[in-house]
Amino acid sequence: MKIATWNVNSIRTRLEHVINWLNQNPVDVLCLQETKVIDADFPRQPIEKLGYHLYISGQKAYNGVALISRQPLTDVSAGFCAFLPNLDPEIDQQKRVITGVLGDVRIINLYVPNGSAVGNEKYEYKLRWLKVLREYLQAILKSDAAICMCGDFNIALEDKDIHDQVKIDNHIMASVPERQALQDVLSLGFADAFRKFTAEGGHFSWWDYRTSAFKRNLGWRIDHHYLTSALYERAKNCIIDVEPRKLTQPSDHTPVIVEF
Amino acid sequence: MKIATWNVNSIRTRLEHVINWLNQNPVDVLCLQETKVIDADFPRQPIEKLGYHLYISGQKAYNGVALISRQPLTDVSAGFCAFLPNLDPEIDQQKRVITGVLGDVRIINLYVPNGSAVGNEKYEYKLRWLKVLREYLQAILKSDAAICMCGDFNIALEDKDIHDQVKIDNHIMASVPERQALQDVLSLGFADAFRKFTAEGGHFSWWDYRTSAFKRNLGWRIDHHYLTSALYERAKNCIIDVEPRKLTQPSDHTPVIVEF
DNA sequence: GACCATATAG
DNA sequence: CTATATGGTC
């Protein structure tokens, strides 16, 4: 089973890239983030014409997540409230969570808030959101054992996940509080699939559009697959496909694929 | 000598179309309107690399005219005030006029105000502008005999220059006062090059982007070459090239070419 | 309908 | 730098 994650930065702008990539990379599930489109306007036909099933949770202009699956998924739901019914539903106004089950694996597709800059309002929201994510996973873990939680986490846990031209100190996506908040999430029993196979740094999944960051390979590894232990044991490989970032009008992120 | 006029509706968006068209249509002078760019940002290199000389008068977002010429032009100037120094310079804030001389022909490239809707403020400006144009031409006629005045006039002088699905009565670009204002201009001694060769209606140079107007051929002939009498006699043909309007991301106007 | 400006986000 | 929303123009 192959599960990929890709922040496409607008599915409508990136539709051709996604279709071409799926044709060349027949994964079982492709998790998209930043689809940036309401459900009614999602380009559903072109995906389904390729033989995939589609599950989406989008909004206007921002955020938005989608699951593209070769086989039908079961128990699909969007938002934290699906597993935390007592939660203030306001947390699900931003469409950042969608989940479904394939075989014995629950896939959780996340678009973690970026946070803008350390200390501001959006940063506080990011930390609060990660706390809710932890509760959400606790609820899910009551019923599901094999979980693949993937997506754009907007956090690089280790300095070696970040190019060396940036002052990491208190930088958004690398600050101690957000790293700690993510570690608190992972402490429920998740491990980074990529790090099972690759120890060294210099592997990135996101390069800022600005300052020719990709050309200079000034990237960050912020798109992850976090697996519960039994699934982590089954992981056969986890690779970053840099090719789509080389295309014209690329997303600033590139796909990451785990195989079981 | 071939002189073309083309409202490109943004030279930056249409640069490739213009380059391809020039390669396939080696005219002596191409007059552009609605370049929509300040002079500093005009894509000068790609035009000059093709072997053309470039003379521009642009502004931010709106209007803007340019002369693209195989040979250098002489006596190039922009704005009405170049020939009417006592005029309030405010009239030249909108970049709608550029002129230059090739051989014995003075080319005047115009972007006549659209006028928005009959009776409103912009319409009054259009009528005032056409009065100033008349004075401008009177000044030029003191020194120049052979004049090719071309561009987007935003006026269809005859009903047969307009498709038959529109209520022409008092319609902008067809109202009596603006037609009269243009006739007053032409009465200085100008004649429509296109009508030297083609009497029938149904020939258009502009089709609204909306309501699939081009597909249904619901167009207007509002882009013209008006020639002084001696030059009118020398005119060998005048044709509308509809092809560029068929391209993807086209301008809403298409080129018109006169040959002497 | 397509373009530009501005604002916001990343 | 590359997206989207809104408002203005044609």
Coordinates of C-alpha atoms (C1' of nucleotides) in Angstrom, one line a residue:
Chain A
M1 CA 0.0 0.0 0.0
K2 CA 1.3 3.4 -1.0
I3 CA 0.1 6.6 0.6
A4 CA 1.3 10.0 -0.6
T5 CA 0.9 13.5 0.8
W6 CA 1.1 16.7 -1.3
N7 CA 0.3 20.2 -0.5
V8 CA -0.8 21.4 -3.9
N9 CA -1.4 25.0 -3.2
S10 CA -4.7 25.2 -5.1
I11 CA -6.1 22.1 -6.8
R12 CA -7.5 24.1 -9.6
T13 CA -4.2 25.6 -10.5
R14 CA -2.4 22.3 -10.0
L15 CA -4.9 19.9 -11.5
E16 CA -2.8 18.9 -14.5
H17 CA 0.2 18.3 -12.3
V18 CA -1.8 16.1 -10.0
I19 CA -3.3 14.1 -12.9
N20 CA 0.1 13.6 -14.5
W21 CA 1.7 12.7 -11.2
L22 CA -1.1 10.1 -10.4
N23 CA -0.6 8.6 -13.9
Q24 CA 3.1 8.2 -13.3
N25 CA 2.8 7.3 -9.6
P26 CA -0.1 4.9 -9.0
V27 CA -0.5 5.3 -5.3
D28 CA -3.3 3.8 -3.3
V29 CA -4.1 7.1 -1.6
L30 CA -3.0 10.7 -2.3
C31 CA -3.7 13.1 0.5
L32 CA -3.9 16.7 -0.7
Q33 CA -3.7 19.9 1.3
E34 CA -4.4 23.6 0.5
T35 CA -6.9 22.7 -2.2
K36 CA -8.3 26.2 -1.7
V37 CA -11.7 25.6 -3.1
I38 CA -15.2 25.0 -1.9
D39 CA -16.5 21.4 -2.4
A40 CA -18.9 22.5 -5.2
D41 CA -16.1 23.8 -7.3
F42 CA -13.6 21.0 -6.7
P43 CA -12.6 19.5 -10.1
R44 CA -14.1 16.1 -9.3
Q45 CA -14.7 14.7 -12.8
P46 CA -11.0 14.7 -13.9
I47 CA -10.0 12.8 -10.8
E48 CA -12.8 10.3 -11.0
K49 CA -12.3 9.8 -14.7
L50 CA -8.8 8.5 -13.8
G51 CA -10.5 5.8 -11.7
Y52 CA -10.1 7.3 -8.3
H53 CA -12.5 7.9 -5.5
L54 CA -12.6 11.4 -4.0
Y55 CA -13.3 12.7 -0.5
I56 CA -13.0 16.4 0.1
S57 CA -13.4 19.1 2.7
G58 CA -12.8 22.5 1.3
Q59 CA -13.5 26.2 1.8
K60 CA -13.1 29.4 -0.1
A61 CA -9.5 30.7 -0.8
Y62 CA -7.7 29.0 2.2
N63 CA -6.9 25.5 3.5
G64 CA -8.9 22.6 2.2
V65 CA -8.0 18.9 2.3
A66 CA -8.8 15.9 0.0
L67 CA -8.4 12.2 -0.1
I68 CA -7.9 10.6 -3.6
S69 CA -8.1 6.8 -3.3
R70 CA -7.9 4.0 -5.8
Q71 CA -10.3 1.9 -3.7
P72 CA -13.3 3.3 -1.9
L73 CA -12.5 4.4 1.7
T74 CA -14.7 3.6 4.6
D75 CA -15.6 5.6 7.7
V76 CA -14.6 8.9 6.0
S77 CA -15.1 12.1 8.1
A78 CA -13.9 15.6 8.0
G79 CA -13.0 17.8 11.0
F80 CA -12.1 17.2 14.6
C81 CA -15.7 17.1 15.7
A82 CA -16.4 13.8 14.0
F83 CA -14.5 12.1 16.8
L84 CA -14.8 14.9 19.4
P85 CA -18.6 15.7 19.3
N86 CA -18.4 17.9 22.4
L87 CA -15.8 20.2 20.9
D88 CA -16.7 23.8 19.9
P89 CA -17.5 23.3 16.2
E90 CA -15.7 26.6 15.5
I91 CA -12.4 24.7 15.3
D92 CA -13.7 23.0 12.1
Q93 CA -14.4 26.2 10.3
Q94 CA -11.0 26.0 8.8
K95 CA -10.9 22.8 6.7
R96 CA -7.7 21.1 7.8
V97 CA -8.7 17.5 8.7
I98 CA -10.1 14.6 6.7
T99 CA -9.8 10.9 7.5
G100 CA -10.8 7.5 6.1
V101 CA -10.0 3.8 6.3
L102 CA -8.4 1.6 3.7
G103 CA -7.9 -2.1 4.7
D104 CA -6.8 -2.0 8.3
V105 CA -5.1 1.4 8.0
R106 CA -6.8 4.7 9.1
I107 CA -5.4 7.6 7.1
I108 CA -5.5 11.0 8.7
N109 CA -4.8 13.8 6.3
L110 CA -3.9 17.1 8.0
Y111 CA -3.1 20.7 7.1
V112 CA -1.5 22.1 10.2
P113 CA -1.8 25.9 10.6
N114 CA 1.2 27.7 9.4
G115 CA 1.3 30.2 12.3
S116 CA 2.6 33.1 10.4
A117 CA 5.2 34.3 13.0
V118 CA 6.1 33.2 16.5
G119 CA 4.0 35.0 19.1
N120 CA 1.2 36.4 17.0
E121 CA -2.4 35.4 17.0
K122 CA -2.1 32.7 14.3
Y123 CA 0.8 31.2 16.1
E124 CA -1.3 30.8 19.2
Y125 CA -4.0 29.2 17.1
K126 CA -1.4 26.7 15.7
L127 CA -0.5 25.7 19.3
R128 CA -4.2 25.4 20.3
W129 CA -4.9 23.4 17.2
L130 CA -2.1 20.9 17.9
K131 CA -3.6 20.4 21.4
V132 CA -6.9 19.6 19.8
L133 CA -5.2 17.3 17.4
R134 CA -3.8 15.3 20.3
E135 CA -7.3 14.9 21.8
Y136 CA -8.6 13.9 18.4
L137 CA -5.9 11.2 18.0
Q138 CA -6.6 9.9 21.5
A139 CA -10.3 9.5 20.5
I140 CA -9.4 7.7 17.3
L141 CA -6.8 5.4 19.0
K142 CA -9.7 3.9 21.0
S143 CA -10.9 2.2 17.8
D144 CA -8.0 2.3 15.3
A145 CA -4.6 0.8 15.8
A146 CA -2.9 1.2 12.5
I147 CA -2.8 4.9 11.7
C148 CA -1.0 6.8 9.0
M149 CA -1.2 10.5 9.9
C150 CA 0.2 12.6 7.1
G151 CA 0.1 16.0 5.6
D152 CA 1.6 19.4 5.8
F153 CA 2.6 19.8 9.4
N154 CA 4.3 23.2 9.0
I155 CA 6.9 22.1 11.5
A156 CA 10.4 20.8 11.1
L157 CA 11.1 18.7 14.2
E158 CA 14.9 18.6 13.8
D159 CA 17.4 21.2 12.6
K160 CA 18.7 18.8 10.0
D161 CA 15.2 19.0 8.4
I162 CA 16.0 22.7 7.6
H163 CA 18.6 24.1 5.2
D164 CA 21.5 25.8 6.9
Q165 CA 20.9 29.4 5.5
V166 CA 18.2 30.2 7.9
K167 CA 18.4 31.4 11.5
I168 CA 16.3 28.7 13.1
D169 CA 16.1 30.3 16.5
N170 CA 12.5 31.1 17.2
H171 CA 11.7 30.8 13.5
I172 CA 8.1 29.8 12.6
M173 CA 7.9 26.1 11.8
A174 CA 11.0 25.5 14.1
S175 CA 10.3 27.2 17.4
V176 CA 10.5 25.2 20.6
P177 CA 6.8 25.5 21.6
E178 CA 5.4 24.2 18.3
R179 CA 8.0 21.5 18.1
Q180 CA 7.0 20.5 21.7
A181 CA 3.3 20.6 20.8
L182 CA 4.0 18.2 17.9
Q183 CA 6.2 16.0 20.1
D184 CA 3.3 15.8 22.5
V185 CA 1.1 14.6 19.7
L186 CA 3.6 12.0 18.6
S187 CA 4.1 10.8 22.1
L188 CA 0.8 9.1 21.8
G189 CA 2.7 6.5 19.8
F190 CA 3.6 7.9 16.4
A191 CA 7.0 7.7 14.6
D192 CA 8.3 9.5 11.5
A193 CA 8.2 7.1 8.5
F194 CA 10.9 9.0 6.6
R195 CA 13.4 8.7 9.5
K196 CA 13.0 4.9 9.5
F197 CA 15.0 4.9 6.3
T198 CA 17.0 8.1 6.1
A199 CA 19.1 9.5 8.9
E200 CA 20.9 12.4 7.2
G201 CA 19.6 15.9 6.7
G202 CA 19.3 17.9 3.5
H203 CA 16.0 16.2 2.5
F204 CA 13.2 18.7 2.0
S205 CA 9.6 18.7 0.9
W206 CA 9.0 22.5 0.7
W207 CA 10.9 25.3 -0.8
D208 CA 9.7 28.9 -0.5
Y209 CA 8.6 30.5 -3.8
R210 CA 10.7 33.5 -2.9
T211 CA 14.4 34.1 -3.5
S212 CA 14.7 31.1 -5.8
A213 CA 14.8 28.9 -2.8
F214 CA 14.3 25.7 -4.8
K215 CA 17.1 26.5 -7.3
R216 CA 19.4 27.0 -4.3
N217 CA 17.9 23.9 -2.5
L218 CA 17.0 26.1 0.5
G219 CA 14.2 23.8 1.7
W220 CA 12.4 22.5 4.7
R221 CA 11.1 19.0 5.5
I222 CA 7.6 19.8 6.9
D223 CA 5.4 17.2 5.1
H224 CA 5.4 14.0 7.1
H225 CA 3.9 10.6 7.6
Y226 CA 3.6 9.7 11.2
L227 CA 2.8 6.1 11.9
T228 CA 1.6 4.1 14.9
S229 CA 4.1 1.4 15.9
A230 CA 2.7 -1.7 14.2
L231 CA 2.4 0.3 11.0
Y232 CA 5.8 1.8 11.4
E233 CA 7.2 -1.8 11.6
R234 CA 5.5 -2.6 8.3
A235 CA 6.8 0.5 6.5
K236 CA 9.0 -0.6 3.5
N237 CA 10.2 2.8 2.4
C238 CA 9.4 6.5 2.4
I239 CA 10.6 8.8 -0.3
I240 CA 10.3 12.5 -1.4
D241 CA 9.6 12.9 -5.1
V242 CA 11.3 16.2 -6.0
E243 CA 10.3 16.1 -9.6
P244 CA 6.9 18.0 -9.4
R245 CA 8.7 20.9 -7.8
K246 CA 10.8 21.2 -11.1
L247 CA 7.7 21.7 -13.3
T248 CA 6.5 25.1 -14.5
Q249 CA 4.0 26.7 -12.1
P250 CA 4.7 24.2 -9.4
S251 CA 3.3 23.9 -6.0
D252 CA 5.9 25.1 -3.4
H253 CA 5.6 21.6 -1.8
T254 CA 6.4 18.2 -3.4
P255 CA 4.9 14.8 -2.8
V256 CA 6.1 12.4 -0.1
I257 CA 5.2 8.7 -0.4
V258 CA 5.3 5.9 2.2
E259 CA 4.9 2.3 1.3
F260 CA 3.8 -0.6 3.5
Chain B
M1 CA 4.4 50.0 -46.4
K2 CA 2.2 48.1 -44.0
I3 CA 0.8 49.7 -40.9
A4 CA -1.2 47.6 -38.4
T5 CA -3.2 48.6 -35.3
W6 CA -4.0 46.2 -32.5
N7 CA -5.5 46.8 -29.1
V8 CA -3.7 44.1 -27.1
N9 CA -5.4 44.6 -23.8
S10 CA -2.2 44.4 -21.8
I11 CA 1.2 43.9 -23.6
R12 CA 2.5 41.8 -20.7
T13 CA -0.3 39.3 -21.0
R14 CA -0.2 39.3 -24.8
L15 CA 3.5 39.5 -25.4
E16 CA 3.8 36.0 -26.9
H17 CA 0.8 36.6 -29.2
V18 CA 2.4 39.9 -30.4
I19 CA 5.8 38.3 -31.0
N20 CA 4.2 35.4 -32.9
W21 CA 2.0 37.7 -34.9
L22 CA 5.0 40.0 -35.9
N23 CA 7.0 36.9 -37.0
Q24 CA 4.1 35.9 -39.2
N25 CA 3.1 39.4 -40.3
P26 CA 6.2 41.5 -41.0
V27 CA 4.5 44.9 -41.0
D28 CA 6.5 48.1 -41.0
V29 CA 4.7 49.6 -38.1
L30 CA 2.5 48.0 -35.4
C31 CA 0.4 50.4 -33.4
L32 CA -0.6 49.0 -30.0
Q33 CA -3.3 50.2 -27.6
E34 CA -4.1 49.4 -24.0
T35 CA -0.6 48.3 -23.2
K36 CA -1.5 48.8 -19.5
V37 CA 2.0 49.2 -18.2
I38 CA 4.4 52.0 -17.2
D39 CA 7.3 52.6 -19.5
A40 CA 9.8 51.1 -17.1
D41 CA 8.0 47.7 -17.1
F42 CA 7.3 47.5 -20.8
P43 CA 8.8 44.3 -22.2
R44 CA 11.2 46.1 -24.4
Q45 CA 13.9 43.5 -24.9
P46 CA 11.7 40.8 -26.5
I47 CA 10.4 43.3 -29.1
E48 CA 13.9 44.8 -29.8
K49 CA 15.4 41.3 -30.1
L50 CA 13.0 40.8 -33.0
G51 CA 14.7 43.7 -34.8
Y52 CA 12.0 46.3 -34.1
H53 CA 12.3 49.8 -32.8
L54 CA 10.0 50.7 -30.0
Y55 CA 8.3 53.9 -28.9
I56 CA 6.0 53.8 -25.9
S57 CA 3.8 56.0 -23.8
G58 CA 2.2 54.1 -20.9
Q59 CA 0.8 54.3 -17.5
K60 CA -0.2 52.0 -14.7
A61 CA -3.2 49.7 -15.2
Y62 CA -5.0 51.6 -17.9
N63 CA -4.6 52.9 -21.5
G64 CA -1.0 53.1 -22.9
V65 CA 0.0 53.2 -26.5
A66 CA 3.1 52.0 -28.4
L67 CA 4.7 52.1 -31.8
I68 CA 6.7 49.1 -33.0
S69 CA 8.6 49.9 -36.1
R70 CA 11.0 47.9 -38.4
Q71 CA 12.8 51.1 -39.3
P72 CA 13.5 54.0 -36.9
L73 CA 10.7 56.6 -36.7
T74 CA 11.5 60.3 -36.7
D75 CA 9.7 63.1 -34.9
V76 CA 8.2 60.8 -32.3
S77 CA 6.0 62.4 -29.6
A78 CA 3.4 61.4 -27.1
G79 CA 0.3 63.3 -26.1
F80 CA -1.7 66.1 -27.5
C81 CA 0.5 68.8 -26.0
A82 CA 3.4 67.9 -28.2
F83 CA 1.6 69.8 -31.0
L84 CA -0.7 71.9 -28.8
P85 CA 1.7 73.4 -26.2
N86 CA -0.9 75.8 -24.8
L87 CA -3.2 73.0 -23.9
D88 CA -3.9 72.1 -20.3
P89 CA -1.4 69.2 -19.8
E90 CA -4.0 67.3 -17.7
I91 CA -5.4 65.9 -21.0
D92 CA -2.2 63.9 -21.5
Q93 CA -2.3 62.2 -18.1
Q94 CA -4.2 59.4 -19.8
K95 CA -1.7 57.9 -22.2
R96 CA -3.7 57.6 -25.4
V97 CA -1.7 59.3 -28.1
I98 CA 1.7 58.6 -29.7
T99 CA 2.9 59.6 -33.2
G100 CA 6.0 59.3 -35.4
V101 CA 7.0 59.6 -39.0
L102 CA 8.1 56.9 -41.4
G103 CA 9.1 58.0 -44.9
D104 CA 6.6 60.6 -45.9
V105 CA 3.9 59.2 -43.7
R106 CA 3.0 60.5 -40.2
I107 CA 1.5 57.7 -38.2
I108 CA -0.8 58.7 -35.3
N109 CA -1.7 55.9 -32.9
L110 CA -4.8 56.6 -30.8
Y111 CA -6.7 55.0 -28.0
V112 CA -9.9 56.9 -27.9
P113 CA -11.7 56.8 -24.5
N114 CA -14.4 54.2 -24.3
G115 CA -17.0 56.4 -22.6
S116 CA -18.5 53.7 -20.4
A117 CA -22.2 54.7 -21.0
V118 CA -23.9 57.4 -22.8
G119 CA -24.5 60.4 -20.6
N120 CA -22.1 59.7 -17.8
E121 CA -18.9 61.6 -16.9
K122 CA -16.6 59.3 -18.9
Y123 CA -18.8 59.8 -21.9
E124 CA -18.5 63.6 -21.6
Y125 CA -14.7 63.1 -21.4
K126 CA -14.8 61.1 -24.6
L127 CA -16.6 63.9 -26.4
R128 CA -14.2 66.5 -25.0
W129 CA -11.2 64.3 -26.0
L130 CA -12.4 64.0 -29.6
K131 CA -12.7 67.8 -29.8
V132 CA -9.1 68.1 -28.6
L133 CA -8.1 65.5 -31.2
R134 CA -9.5 67.7 -33.9
E135 CA -7.4 70.6 -32.8
Y136 CA -4.4 68.3 -32.5
L137 CA -4.9 67.1 -36.1
Q138 CA -5.3 70.7 -37.3
A139 CA -1.9 71.5 -35.8
I140 CA -0.3 68.5 -37.4
L141 CA -1.8 69.2 -40.8
K142 CA 0.1 72.4 -40.9
S143 CA 3.3 70.4 -41.4
D144 CA 2.2 66.9 -42.4
A145 CA 0.2 65.9 -45.5
A146 CA 0.2 62.1 -45.5
I147 CA -1.3 61.0 -42.3
C148 CA -2.3 57.5 -41.2
M149 CA -4.4 58.0 -38.0
C150 CA -5.2 54.6 -36.6
G151 CA -6.1 52.8 -33.4
D152 CA -9.0 51.8 -31.2
F153 CA -11.6 54.5 -31.8
N154 CA -14.3 52.9 -29.6
I155 CA -16.8 54.2 -32.2
A156 CA -18.5 52.4 -35.0
L157 CA -19.5 55.0 -37.5
E158 CA -22.1 53.0 -39.4
D159 CA -24.7 50.5 -38.3
K160 CA -23.3 47.9 -40.6
D161 CA -20.1 48.0 -38.5
I162 CA -22.1 46.5 -35.7
H163 CA -23.6 43.0 -35.4
D164 CA -27.4 43.0 -35.6
Q165 CA -28.1 41.5 -32.1
V166 CA -27.5 44.8 -30.4
K167 CA -29.9 47.7 -29.8
I168 CA -27.7 50.4 -31.3
D169 CA -30.0 53.2 -30.3
N170 CA -27.9 55.4 -27.9
H171 CA -25.5 52.6 -27.3
I172 CA -22.0 53.5 -26.3
M173 CA -19.7 53.4 -29.3
A174 CA -22.7 54.1 -31.6
S175 CA -24.5 57.1 -30.2
V176 CA -25.1 60.1 -32.4
P177 CA -23.0 62.6 -30.4
E178 CA -19.8 60.5 -30.5
R179 CA -20.3 59.6 -34.1
Q180 CA -20.8 63.3 -34.9
A181 CA -17.6 64.1 -32.9
L182 CA -15.7 61.6 -34.9
Q183 CA -17.2 62.8 -38.2
D184 CA -16.1 66.3 -37.2
V185 CA -12.6 65.0 -36.9
L186 CA -12.6 63.2 -40.2
S187 CA -14.0 66.2 -41.9
L188 CA -10.5 67.7 -41.7
G189 CA -9.8 65.4 -44.7
F190 CA -9.6 61.8 -43.5
A191 CA -11.2 58.7 -45.0
D192 CA -11.6 55.1 -43.7
A193 CA -9.1 52.9 -45.4
F194 CA -11.1 49.7 -44.8
R195 CA -14.1 51.2 -46.7
K196 CA -12.0 51.8 -49.8
F197 CA -12.0 48.1 -50.4
T198 CA -15.0 46.6 -48.6
A199 CA -18.5 47.9 -48.7
E200 CA -20.5 45.3 -46.9
G201 CA -21.1 45.0 -43.2
G202 CA -20.3 42.0 -41.0
H203 CA -16.6 42.8 -40.6
F204 CA -15.5 43.3 -37.1
S205 CA -12.3 44.0 -35.1
W206 CA -13.6 43.7 -31.5
W207 CA -15.8 41.1 -29.8
D208 CA -16.8 41.4 -26.2
Y209 CA -15.2 38.7 -23.9
R210 CA -18.6 38.0 -22.5
T211 CA -21.5 35.8 -23.7
S212 CA -19.2 34.0 -26.2
A213 CA -19.5 37.0 -28.5
F214 CA -16.7 35.9 -30.8
K215 CA -18.0 32.4 -31.2
R216 CA -21.3 33.9 -32.3
N217 CA -19.5 36.6 -34.3
L218 CA -21.3 39.4 -32.4
G219 CA -18.6 42.0 -33.0
W220 CA -18.0 45.6 -33.7
R221 CA -15.7 47.3 -36.2
I222 CA -14.1 50.0 -33.9
D223 CA -10.4 49.8 -34.9
H224 CA -9.7 52.0 -37.9
H225 CA -7.1 53.5 -40.2
Y226 CA -8.2 57.0 -41.3
L227 CA -6.0 58.4 -44.1
T228 CA -5.6 61.9 -45.6
S229 CA -6.6 62.0 -49.2
A230 CA -3.3 61.5 -51.0
L231 CA -2.5 58.6 -48.8
Y232 CA -6.0 57.2 -49.2
E233 CA -5.3 57.1 -52.9
R234 CA -2.2 55.1 -52.4
A235 CA -3.9 52.5 -50.2
K236 CA -3.6 49.1 -51.8
N237 CA -5.7 47.1 -49.3
C238 CA -6.9 47.0 -45.7
I239 CA -7.8 43.8 -44.0
I240 CA -8.8 42.5 -40.6
D241 CA -6.8 39.5 -39.4
V242 CA -9.2 37.5 -37.3
E243 CA -6.7 34.8 -36.4
P244 CA -5.3 36.2 -33.2
R245 CA -8.8 36.4 -31.7
K246 CA -9.0 32.6 -32.0
L247 CA -6.0 31.9 -29.8
T248 CA -6.1 31.0 -26.2
Q249 CA -6.2 34.0 -23.8
P250 CA -6.7 36.4 -26.7
S251 CA -7.1 40.1 -26.7
D252 CA -10.7 41.1 -27.3
H253 CA -9.5 43.0 -30.3
T254 CA -7.8 41.7 -33.4
P255 CA -5.3 43.4 -35.7
V256 CA -6.2 45.5 -38.7
I257 CA -3.6 46.1 -41.4
V258 CA -3.4 48.8 -44.2
E259 CA -0.9 48.6 -47.1
F260 CA 0.3 51.4 -49.3
Chain C
dG1 C1' -15.0 37.8 -19.3
dA2 C1' -10.6 39.3 -18.7
dC3 C1' -7.6 42.6 -17.1
dC4 C1' -5.3 45.5 -13.2
dA5 C1' -4.8 47.1 -8.2
dT6 C1' -4.8 46.1 -3.6
dA7 C1' -5.0 43.2 0.4
dT8 C1' -4.1 38.9 2.7
dA9 C1' -1.8 34.4 3.2
dG10 C1' 1.9 31.3 2.8
Chain D
dC1 C1' 6.9 34.5 -5.5
dT2 C1' 2.4 32.5 -6.1
dA3 C1' -2.0 31.9 -4.7
dT4 C1' -7.2 33.9 -3.8
dA5 C1' -10.9 37.8 -2.9
dT6 C1' -12.7 42.2 -4.0
dG7 C1' -13.6 46.2 -6.6
dG8 C1' -13.1 48.9 -10.8
dT9 C1' -12.7 49.2 -15.9
dC10 C1' -13.9 48.1 -20.5

